[in-house]
Each structure stands twice: as C-alpha cells, then as structure tokens.
Coordinates of C-alpha atoms in Angstrom, one line a residue:
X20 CA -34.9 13.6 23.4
X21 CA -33.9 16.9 25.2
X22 CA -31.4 17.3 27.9
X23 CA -31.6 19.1 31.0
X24 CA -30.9 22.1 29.8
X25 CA -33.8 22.3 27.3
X26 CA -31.8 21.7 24.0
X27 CA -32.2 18.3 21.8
X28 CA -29.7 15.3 23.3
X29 CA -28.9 12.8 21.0
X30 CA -27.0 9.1 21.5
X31 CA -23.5 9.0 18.7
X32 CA -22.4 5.7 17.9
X33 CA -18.3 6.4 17.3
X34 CA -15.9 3.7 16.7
X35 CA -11.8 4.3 16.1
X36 CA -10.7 4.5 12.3
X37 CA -7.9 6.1 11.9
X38 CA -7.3 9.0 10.9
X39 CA -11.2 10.2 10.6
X40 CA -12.0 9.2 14.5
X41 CA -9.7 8.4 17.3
X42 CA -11.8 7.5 20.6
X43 CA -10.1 7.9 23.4
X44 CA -11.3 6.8 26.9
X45 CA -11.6 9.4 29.8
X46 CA -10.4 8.6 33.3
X47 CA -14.2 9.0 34.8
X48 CA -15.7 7.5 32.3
X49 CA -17.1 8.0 28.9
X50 CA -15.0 8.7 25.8
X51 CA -14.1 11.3 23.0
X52 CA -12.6 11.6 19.9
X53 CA -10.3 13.4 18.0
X54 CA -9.5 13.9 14.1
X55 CA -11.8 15.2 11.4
X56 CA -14.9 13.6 12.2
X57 CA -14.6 15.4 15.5
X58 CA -14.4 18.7 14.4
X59 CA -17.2 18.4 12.5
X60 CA -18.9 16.9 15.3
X61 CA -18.3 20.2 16.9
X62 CA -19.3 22.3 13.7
X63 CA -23.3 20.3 13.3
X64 CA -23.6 20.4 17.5
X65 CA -22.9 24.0 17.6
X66 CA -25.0 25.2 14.3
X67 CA -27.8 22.9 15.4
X68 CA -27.9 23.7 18.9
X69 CA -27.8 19.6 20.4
X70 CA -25.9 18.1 23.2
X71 CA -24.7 14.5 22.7
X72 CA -23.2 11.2 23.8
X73 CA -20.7 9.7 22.9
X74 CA -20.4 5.6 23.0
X75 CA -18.4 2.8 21.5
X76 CA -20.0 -0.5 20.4
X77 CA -19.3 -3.6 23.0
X78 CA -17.7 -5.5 20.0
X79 CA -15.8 -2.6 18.4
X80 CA -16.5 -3.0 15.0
X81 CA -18.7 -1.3 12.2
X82 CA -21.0 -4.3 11.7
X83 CA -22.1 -7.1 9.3
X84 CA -25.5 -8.6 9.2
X85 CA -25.8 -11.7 11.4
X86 CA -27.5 -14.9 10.6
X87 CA -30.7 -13.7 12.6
X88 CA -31.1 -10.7 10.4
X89 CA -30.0 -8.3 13.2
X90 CA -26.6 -5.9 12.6
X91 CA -23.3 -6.2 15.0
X92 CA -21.4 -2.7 15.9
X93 CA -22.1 0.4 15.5
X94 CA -24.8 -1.2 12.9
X95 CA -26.7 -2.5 15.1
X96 CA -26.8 0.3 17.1
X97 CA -29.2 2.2 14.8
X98 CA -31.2 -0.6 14.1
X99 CA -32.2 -1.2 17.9
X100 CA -33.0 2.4 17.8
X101 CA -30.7 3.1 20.7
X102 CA -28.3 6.0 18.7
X103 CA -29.9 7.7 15.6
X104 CA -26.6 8.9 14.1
X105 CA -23.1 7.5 13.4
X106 CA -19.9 9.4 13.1
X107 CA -18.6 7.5 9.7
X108 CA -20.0 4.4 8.4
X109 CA -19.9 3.1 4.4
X110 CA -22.6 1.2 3.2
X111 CA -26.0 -0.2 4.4
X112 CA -28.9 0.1 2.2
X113 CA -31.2 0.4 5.0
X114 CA -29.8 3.7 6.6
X115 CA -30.0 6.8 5.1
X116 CA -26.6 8.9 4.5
X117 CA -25.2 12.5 4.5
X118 CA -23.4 13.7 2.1
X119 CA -20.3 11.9 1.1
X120 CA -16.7 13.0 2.9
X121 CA -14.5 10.7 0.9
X122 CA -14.7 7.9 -1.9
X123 CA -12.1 5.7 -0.8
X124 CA -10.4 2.9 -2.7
X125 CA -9.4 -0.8 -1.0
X126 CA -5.8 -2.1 -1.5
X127 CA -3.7 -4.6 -0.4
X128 CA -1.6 -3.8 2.3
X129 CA 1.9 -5.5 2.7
X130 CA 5.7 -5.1 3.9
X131 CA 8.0 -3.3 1.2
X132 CA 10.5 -5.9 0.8
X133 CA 14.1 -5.4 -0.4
X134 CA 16.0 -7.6 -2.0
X135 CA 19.4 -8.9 -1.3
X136 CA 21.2 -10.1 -4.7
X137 CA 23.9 -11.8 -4.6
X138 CA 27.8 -11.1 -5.7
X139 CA 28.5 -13.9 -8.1
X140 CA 28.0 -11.3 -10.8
X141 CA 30.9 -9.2 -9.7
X142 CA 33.0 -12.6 -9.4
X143 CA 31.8 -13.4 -12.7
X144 CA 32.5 -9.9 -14.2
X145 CA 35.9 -9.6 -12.5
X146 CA 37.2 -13.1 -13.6
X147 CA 36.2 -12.1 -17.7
X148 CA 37.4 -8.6 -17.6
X149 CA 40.9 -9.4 -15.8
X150 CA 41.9 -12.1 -18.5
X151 CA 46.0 -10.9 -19.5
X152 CA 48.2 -12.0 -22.1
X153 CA 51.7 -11.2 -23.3
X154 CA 50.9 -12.7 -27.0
X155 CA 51.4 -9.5 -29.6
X156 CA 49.8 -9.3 -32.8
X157 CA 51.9 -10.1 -35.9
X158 CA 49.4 -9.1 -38.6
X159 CA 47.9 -6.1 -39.6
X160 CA 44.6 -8.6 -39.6
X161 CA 45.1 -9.4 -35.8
X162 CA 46.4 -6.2 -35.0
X163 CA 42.6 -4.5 -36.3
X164 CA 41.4 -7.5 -34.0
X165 CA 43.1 -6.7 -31.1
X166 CA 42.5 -3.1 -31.4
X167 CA 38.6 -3.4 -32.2
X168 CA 38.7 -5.4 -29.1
X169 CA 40.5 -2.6 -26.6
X170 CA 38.0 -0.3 -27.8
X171 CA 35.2 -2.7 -27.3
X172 CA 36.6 -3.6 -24.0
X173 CA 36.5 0.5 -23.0
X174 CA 32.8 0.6 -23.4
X175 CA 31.8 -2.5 -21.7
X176 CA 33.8 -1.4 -18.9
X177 CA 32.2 2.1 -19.2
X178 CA 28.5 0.4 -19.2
X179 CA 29.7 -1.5 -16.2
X180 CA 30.5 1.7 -14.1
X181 CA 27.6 3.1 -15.3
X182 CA 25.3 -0.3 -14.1
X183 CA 27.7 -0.6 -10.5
X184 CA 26.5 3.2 -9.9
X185 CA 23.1 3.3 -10.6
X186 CA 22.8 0.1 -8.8
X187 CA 24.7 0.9 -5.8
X188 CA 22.9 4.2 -5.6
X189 CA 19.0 2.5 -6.1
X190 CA 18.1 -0.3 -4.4
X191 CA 17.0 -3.0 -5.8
X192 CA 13.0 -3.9 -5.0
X193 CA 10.9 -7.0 -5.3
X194 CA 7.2 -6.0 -4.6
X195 CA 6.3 -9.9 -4.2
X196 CA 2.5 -9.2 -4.1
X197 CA 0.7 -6.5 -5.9
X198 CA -3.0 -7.8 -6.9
X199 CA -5.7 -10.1 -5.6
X200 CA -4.3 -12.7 -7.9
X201 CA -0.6 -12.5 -6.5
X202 CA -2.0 -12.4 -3.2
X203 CA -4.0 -16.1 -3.5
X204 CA -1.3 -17.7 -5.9
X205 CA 1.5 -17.6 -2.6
X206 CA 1.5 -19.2 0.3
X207 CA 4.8 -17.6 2.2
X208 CA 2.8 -14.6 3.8
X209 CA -0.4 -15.8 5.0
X210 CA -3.7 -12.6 5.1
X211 CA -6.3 -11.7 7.4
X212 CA -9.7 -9.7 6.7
X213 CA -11.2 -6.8 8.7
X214 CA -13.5 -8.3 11.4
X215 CA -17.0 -6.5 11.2
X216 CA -16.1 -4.7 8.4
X217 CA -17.9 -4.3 5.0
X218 CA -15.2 -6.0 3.4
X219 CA -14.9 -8.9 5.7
X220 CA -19.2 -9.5 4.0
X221 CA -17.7 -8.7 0.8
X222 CA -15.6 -11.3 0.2
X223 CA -17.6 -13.5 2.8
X224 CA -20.7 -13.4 0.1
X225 CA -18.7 -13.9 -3.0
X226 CA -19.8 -17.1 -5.0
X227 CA -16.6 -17.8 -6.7
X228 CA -13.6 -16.2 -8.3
X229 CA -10.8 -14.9 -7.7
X230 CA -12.8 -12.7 -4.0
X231 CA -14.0 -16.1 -2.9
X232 CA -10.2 -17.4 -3.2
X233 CA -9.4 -14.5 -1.0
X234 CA -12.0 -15.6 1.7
X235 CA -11.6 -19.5 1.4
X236 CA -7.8 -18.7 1.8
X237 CA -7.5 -16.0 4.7
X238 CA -6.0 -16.9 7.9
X239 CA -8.1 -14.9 10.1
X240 CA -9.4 -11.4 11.1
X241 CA -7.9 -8.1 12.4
X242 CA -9.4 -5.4 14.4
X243 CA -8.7 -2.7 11.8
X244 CA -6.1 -1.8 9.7
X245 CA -4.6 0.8 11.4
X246 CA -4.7 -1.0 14.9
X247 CA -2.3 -3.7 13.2
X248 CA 0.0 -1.5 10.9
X249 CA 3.0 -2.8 13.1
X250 CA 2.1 -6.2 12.5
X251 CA 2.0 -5.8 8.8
X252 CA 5.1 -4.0 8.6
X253 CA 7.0 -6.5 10.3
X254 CA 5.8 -8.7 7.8
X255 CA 3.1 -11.2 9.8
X256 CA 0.6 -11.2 7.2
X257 CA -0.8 -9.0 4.7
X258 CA -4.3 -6.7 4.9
X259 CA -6.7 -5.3 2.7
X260 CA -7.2 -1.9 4.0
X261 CA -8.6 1.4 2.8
X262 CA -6.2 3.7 1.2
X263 CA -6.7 6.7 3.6
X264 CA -6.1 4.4 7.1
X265 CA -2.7 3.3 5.2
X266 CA -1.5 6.6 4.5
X267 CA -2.2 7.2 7.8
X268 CA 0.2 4.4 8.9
X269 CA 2.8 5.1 6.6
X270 CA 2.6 8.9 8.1
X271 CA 3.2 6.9 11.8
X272 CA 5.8 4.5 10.3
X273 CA 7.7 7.5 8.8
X274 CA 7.3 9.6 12.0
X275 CA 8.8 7.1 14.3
X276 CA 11.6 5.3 11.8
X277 CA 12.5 7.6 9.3
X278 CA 11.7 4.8 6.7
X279 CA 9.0 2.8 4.9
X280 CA 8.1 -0.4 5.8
X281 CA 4.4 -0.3 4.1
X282 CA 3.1 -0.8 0.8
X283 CA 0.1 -0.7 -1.4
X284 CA -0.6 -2.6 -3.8
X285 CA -1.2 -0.8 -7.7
X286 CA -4.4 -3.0 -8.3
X287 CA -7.7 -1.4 -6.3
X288 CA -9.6 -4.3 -4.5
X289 CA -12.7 -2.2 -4.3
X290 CA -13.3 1.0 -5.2
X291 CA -15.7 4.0 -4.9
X292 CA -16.5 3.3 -1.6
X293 CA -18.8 6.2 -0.2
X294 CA -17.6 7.5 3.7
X295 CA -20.5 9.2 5.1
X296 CA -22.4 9.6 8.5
X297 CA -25.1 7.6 8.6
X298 CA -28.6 8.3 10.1
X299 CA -32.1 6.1 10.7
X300 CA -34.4 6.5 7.9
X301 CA -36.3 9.8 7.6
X302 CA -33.7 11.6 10.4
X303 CA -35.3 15.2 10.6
X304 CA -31.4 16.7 11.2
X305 CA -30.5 14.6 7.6
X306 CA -31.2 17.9 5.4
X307 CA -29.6 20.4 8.2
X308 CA -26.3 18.4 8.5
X309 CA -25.5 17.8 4.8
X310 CA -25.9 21.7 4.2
X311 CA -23.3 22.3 7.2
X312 CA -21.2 19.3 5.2
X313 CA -21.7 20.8 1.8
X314 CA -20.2 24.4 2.9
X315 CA -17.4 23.0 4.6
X316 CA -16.8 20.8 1.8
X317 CA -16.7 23.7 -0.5
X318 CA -14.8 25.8 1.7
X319 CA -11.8 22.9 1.6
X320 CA -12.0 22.2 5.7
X321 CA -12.6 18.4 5.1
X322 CA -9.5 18.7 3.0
X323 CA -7.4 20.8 5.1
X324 CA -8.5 18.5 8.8
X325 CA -7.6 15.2 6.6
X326 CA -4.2 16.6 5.2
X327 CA -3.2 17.3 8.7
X328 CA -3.4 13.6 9.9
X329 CA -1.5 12.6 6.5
X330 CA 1.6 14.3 7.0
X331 CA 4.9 12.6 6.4
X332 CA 3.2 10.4 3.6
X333 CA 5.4 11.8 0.7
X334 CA 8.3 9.7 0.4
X335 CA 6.3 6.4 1.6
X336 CA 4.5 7.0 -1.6
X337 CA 7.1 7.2 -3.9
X338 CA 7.7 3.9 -6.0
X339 CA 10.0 1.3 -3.7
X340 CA 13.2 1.6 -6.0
X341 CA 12.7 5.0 -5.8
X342 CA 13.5 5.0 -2.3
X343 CA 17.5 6.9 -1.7
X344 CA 17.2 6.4 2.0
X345 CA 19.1 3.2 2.0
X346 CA 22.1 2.4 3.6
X347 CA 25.3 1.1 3.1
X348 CA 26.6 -0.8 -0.2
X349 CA 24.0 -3.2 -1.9
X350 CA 25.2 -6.5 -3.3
X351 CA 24.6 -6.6 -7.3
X352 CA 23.1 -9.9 -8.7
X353 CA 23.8 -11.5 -12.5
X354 CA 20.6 -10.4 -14.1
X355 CA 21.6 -6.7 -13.4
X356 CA 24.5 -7.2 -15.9
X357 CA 22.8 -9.8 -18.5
X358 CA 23.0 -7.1 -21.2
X359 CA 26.7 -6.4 -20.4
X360 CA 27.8 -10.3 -20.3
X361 CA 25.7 -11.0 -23.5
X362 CA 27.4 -7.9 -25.3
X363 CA 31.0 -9.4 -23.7
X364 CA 30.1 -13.2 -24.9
X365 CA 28.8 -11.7 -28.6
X366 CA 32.8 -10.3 -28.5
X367 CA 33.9 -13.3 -28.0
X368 CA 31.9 -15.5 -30.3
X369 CA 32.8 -12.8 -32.9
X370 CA 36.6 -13.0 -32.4
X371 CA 36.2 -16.7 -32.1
X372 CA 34.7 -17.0 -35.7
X373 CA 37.7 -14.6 -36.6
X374 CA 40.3 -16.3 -35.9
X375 CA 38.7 -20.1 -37.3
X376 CA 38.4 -17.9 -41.0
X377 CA 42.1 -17.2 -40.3
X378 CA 43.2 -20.8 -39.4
X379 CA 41.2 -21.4 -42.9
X380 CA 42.5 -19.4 -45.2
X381 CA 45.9 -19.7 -43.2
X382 CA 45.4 -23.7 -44.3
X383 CA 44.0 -23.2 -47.7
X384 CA 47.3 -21.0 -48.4
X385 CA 49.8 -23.5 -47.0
X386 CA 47.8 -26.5 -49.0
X387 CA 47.7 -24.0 -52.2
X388 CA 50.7 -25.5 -55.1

C-alpha cells in the first residue's frame, strides 16, 4: 500500500509491554508509543522510507489461538491480513521473525515479605544470663569450676552481641514462595496468569505435572504484568511475568517508595523465550529490517534504550536480607540464638555432671573406714 505522498504505508499492530512499548492515546485520536521499540520504529521507517499506522488490538492482548483456529490480539491481526508487521511479539510458528532483541526468562513474581520474629528469645536469654549467687567456692576443684565458667560465660555473652548486631542491623527475610512447586503447595496467596499471553496457552496446554497444577490452581487472569505490579506488591496474588517487565516495576516501585516490595523467584518458569517483531510469511521488508537490527545490535543501542527504562533496579535486585534500608529496631526470634542456648545448656549439663562426680567421690570418702 502507498500513501499519499507516494512512499509505501503500512498498518503496525502495537500493544503496551512495558518497558519495550508504551502506547499512549492522543487527544484526536490514534495512538503512539514510546520506549525502545519506538525508537527503532523510527530507525526501520526512516532507512526504509514507509509511513505507518499505528493501532492497538480491541482486546489488548498478544493472542492465543482460539477454538475456531483463528488468533486473538495483535495475533490475529496478521492472520486476517489487516497489519503485516508487529512491534514485539514471542512465538507463533506460523509468522515469520526478525532478528531476536532479547531472550527473556519467566519467573514468579511476588511481595518480598519480611518477617516479624518474636522476643521470647531475648526474655529467654536475659532470664539464663542474669542468674546471681552469693555462694563462694571452697575448693580449688570448684574454684577451676567457677572460673572455667566466668570465662565461658564471657564468650557466650560476646557471641550474643555479636548475633543482637548482625541481627538488628539485617533484617530478617522469609521468601515464602520461590519455585513452581512452592507456588502450588500453598494456599495463603492465591495466582493469576497473563490473559492472551503465550504463557496463559502454556500452562493451558499442559497434560499434567507440576505446569498443569499451576493452571488447574490459578485464580484468574491479569492484563499484564506490569499493568498489575501495584497489585502484586501489595500482596493480592502472585504472577508469572517476564524478567525484563519486572525489573521494569521494581525500577517504578523504587522510584516512587524508596523501597522494594517485588520479588523474583530463583527458579526460571520458562526460559529462552525469543522477543522479536514479527511479520506475515515471506514479508519483502523481513531481510531489510533485521540488517537495520543487526547493526544496532552490534553497535549496543538496543542495550543502551533498554538500560534507560531499567534504572533504579540495583538495590531491588540484591538478595532480600541483604536489604539495609530498614527501619527501626527488629524483634529477634529463638532460632536466631539456638547455637548460643545449645552452647549455654552443654555448660550446664557439663557442670551438672561435675558436681554429681563430686557428691560421689565426696560420698565414697565419708563411707571410706
């Protein structure tokens, strides 16, 4: 198709996934977008001389093959012929791809949750250590008790300062669900799928295991990941979610709190997933655009547009009890000082067995002709 002023037009199917496309919706109508995928928009249009238009799918979603074998979204778009190329898509075997951007990997997405422990430890700790007595040793026997005992004493009171710090200073993390596994095996924090996504038919096509768990056992659908970051953050339910779109929301969380309130889980849910534009079959500007891609590839401007929707992503990435942004005094609880109290009760069993093998032999003397 060529437009009115003589150059090729073409139809561009663009969807919102953050942080490779952001539509936006213009006051007289039509839309554009911003982020990577735009500027290289802007790069192919100019080096191959075409005007365009721009359009969202009614449904807003990428697209998964319905029952009649037709395609929703941006999918379906190509197939009725309507828009030959899409601005980022991942995989559909019957449209033909550019060059890849990005291999992504698929996590699960949840609220970092810290835990609150409780004091009894300190109560604990305070009660043993504060034990007095105004009894004196007699014998050099007790004495070498009693003074094995002070020293003892010192360094379990030296380990304890050590343990209050570090703990006082770290907080303490529970990470409740970090796999697929963890994720079907609870029931306090329900999960929903991406709607129209190529995960949502990923999990919807799996026979069995641990995927068709995940299916059988999700509560419902999201529009995309980044759309409901708030929403995960506060906790409402987990997501599966592609690694880049997250550290796009943990950039946002960090941004407007100053903290993090997302994590990703360690296990990868899907990996090597291929972002690419996609075109119809045997698209004459298929060859043309991946040469434009491959230079800019190679020249790091992929790269450098991505890294400047990822900033702020740093400290969200650290390891949770890494985190030293915390505030105020966190409550210890008992576990943190099981090797102390173990060490303390081993003190006492050992003086405990001391003094029965002097009662003995203190017997065994007086009983002696």
């Amino acid at each position: 198709m060529t437009s009115h002023s003589g150059r090729t037009f073409l139809h561009i199917a663009a969807e919102t996934w953050q942080p490779w496309t952001k539509v936006e919706e213009q006051p007289g109508g039509g839309i554009t977008v911003k982020g990577p995928m735009a500027e290289l928009l802007t790069i192919v249009a100019r080096q191959l001389d075409f005007d365009y238009e721009l359009k969202q799918p009614h449904d807003h979603v990428w697209g998964t093959l319905l029952p009649n074998g037709s395609w929703s979204g941006m999918l379906g778009m190509l197939q009725r012929e309507v828009w030959v190329l899409v601005l980022v898509a991942m995989v559909a075997t019957w449209l033909t791809f550019t060059l890849s951007l990005n291999v992504e990997n698929l996590v699960v997405e949840i609220e970092e949750r810290v835990k609150s422990a409780s004091t009894l430890a300190l109560w604990v700790f305070k009660t043993l250590t504060q034990e007095a007595s105004t009894w004196l040793p007699s014998t050099n026997a007790s004495r070498l008790v009693v003074v094995t005992w002070l020293l003892s004493s010192m360094v379990f009171m030296s380990v304890y300062s050590g343990i209050l710090t570090a703990m006082l200073t770290v907080p303490r993390v529970t990470i409740p669900i970090d796999s697929q596994e963890d994720l079907v095996a609870q029931s306090q924090l329900p999960w929903r799928l991406e709607t129209g996504s190529m995960m949502f038919q990923y999990y919807q096509e799996a026979k069995d295991g641990i995927r068709r768990r995940v299916f059988e056992g999700h509560s419902g659908t999201f529009p995309d990941c980044y759309a409901s970051r708030k929403e995960i953050a506060n906790g409402e339910f987990a997501g599966i979610c592609d690694k880049t779109t997250m550290k796009k929301a943990m950039s946002w969380d960090f941004s407007t709190s100053g903290k993090c309130h997302l994590y990703m889980s360690r296990e990868v849910v899907y990996s090597n997933a291929i972002l690419a534009m996609a075109f119809r079959t045997n698209s004459s500007f298929l060859r043309p655009v991946n040469r434009i891609l491959r230079r800019l590839k190679e020249a790091g401007f992929i790269d450098k547009w991505l890294g400047a929707e990822l900033t702020n992503t740093t400290q969200c990435l650290r390891p949770p009890s890494a985190d030293g942004t915390s505030e105020g005094i966190r409550p210890l609880d008992l576990a943190s000082f099981l090797g102390v109290l173990l060490v303390f009760g081993a003190g006492h069993l050992l003086a405990f067995v001391v003094f029965l093998v002097e009662v003995l032999l203190s017997m065994l003397t007086n009983s002696s002709p």
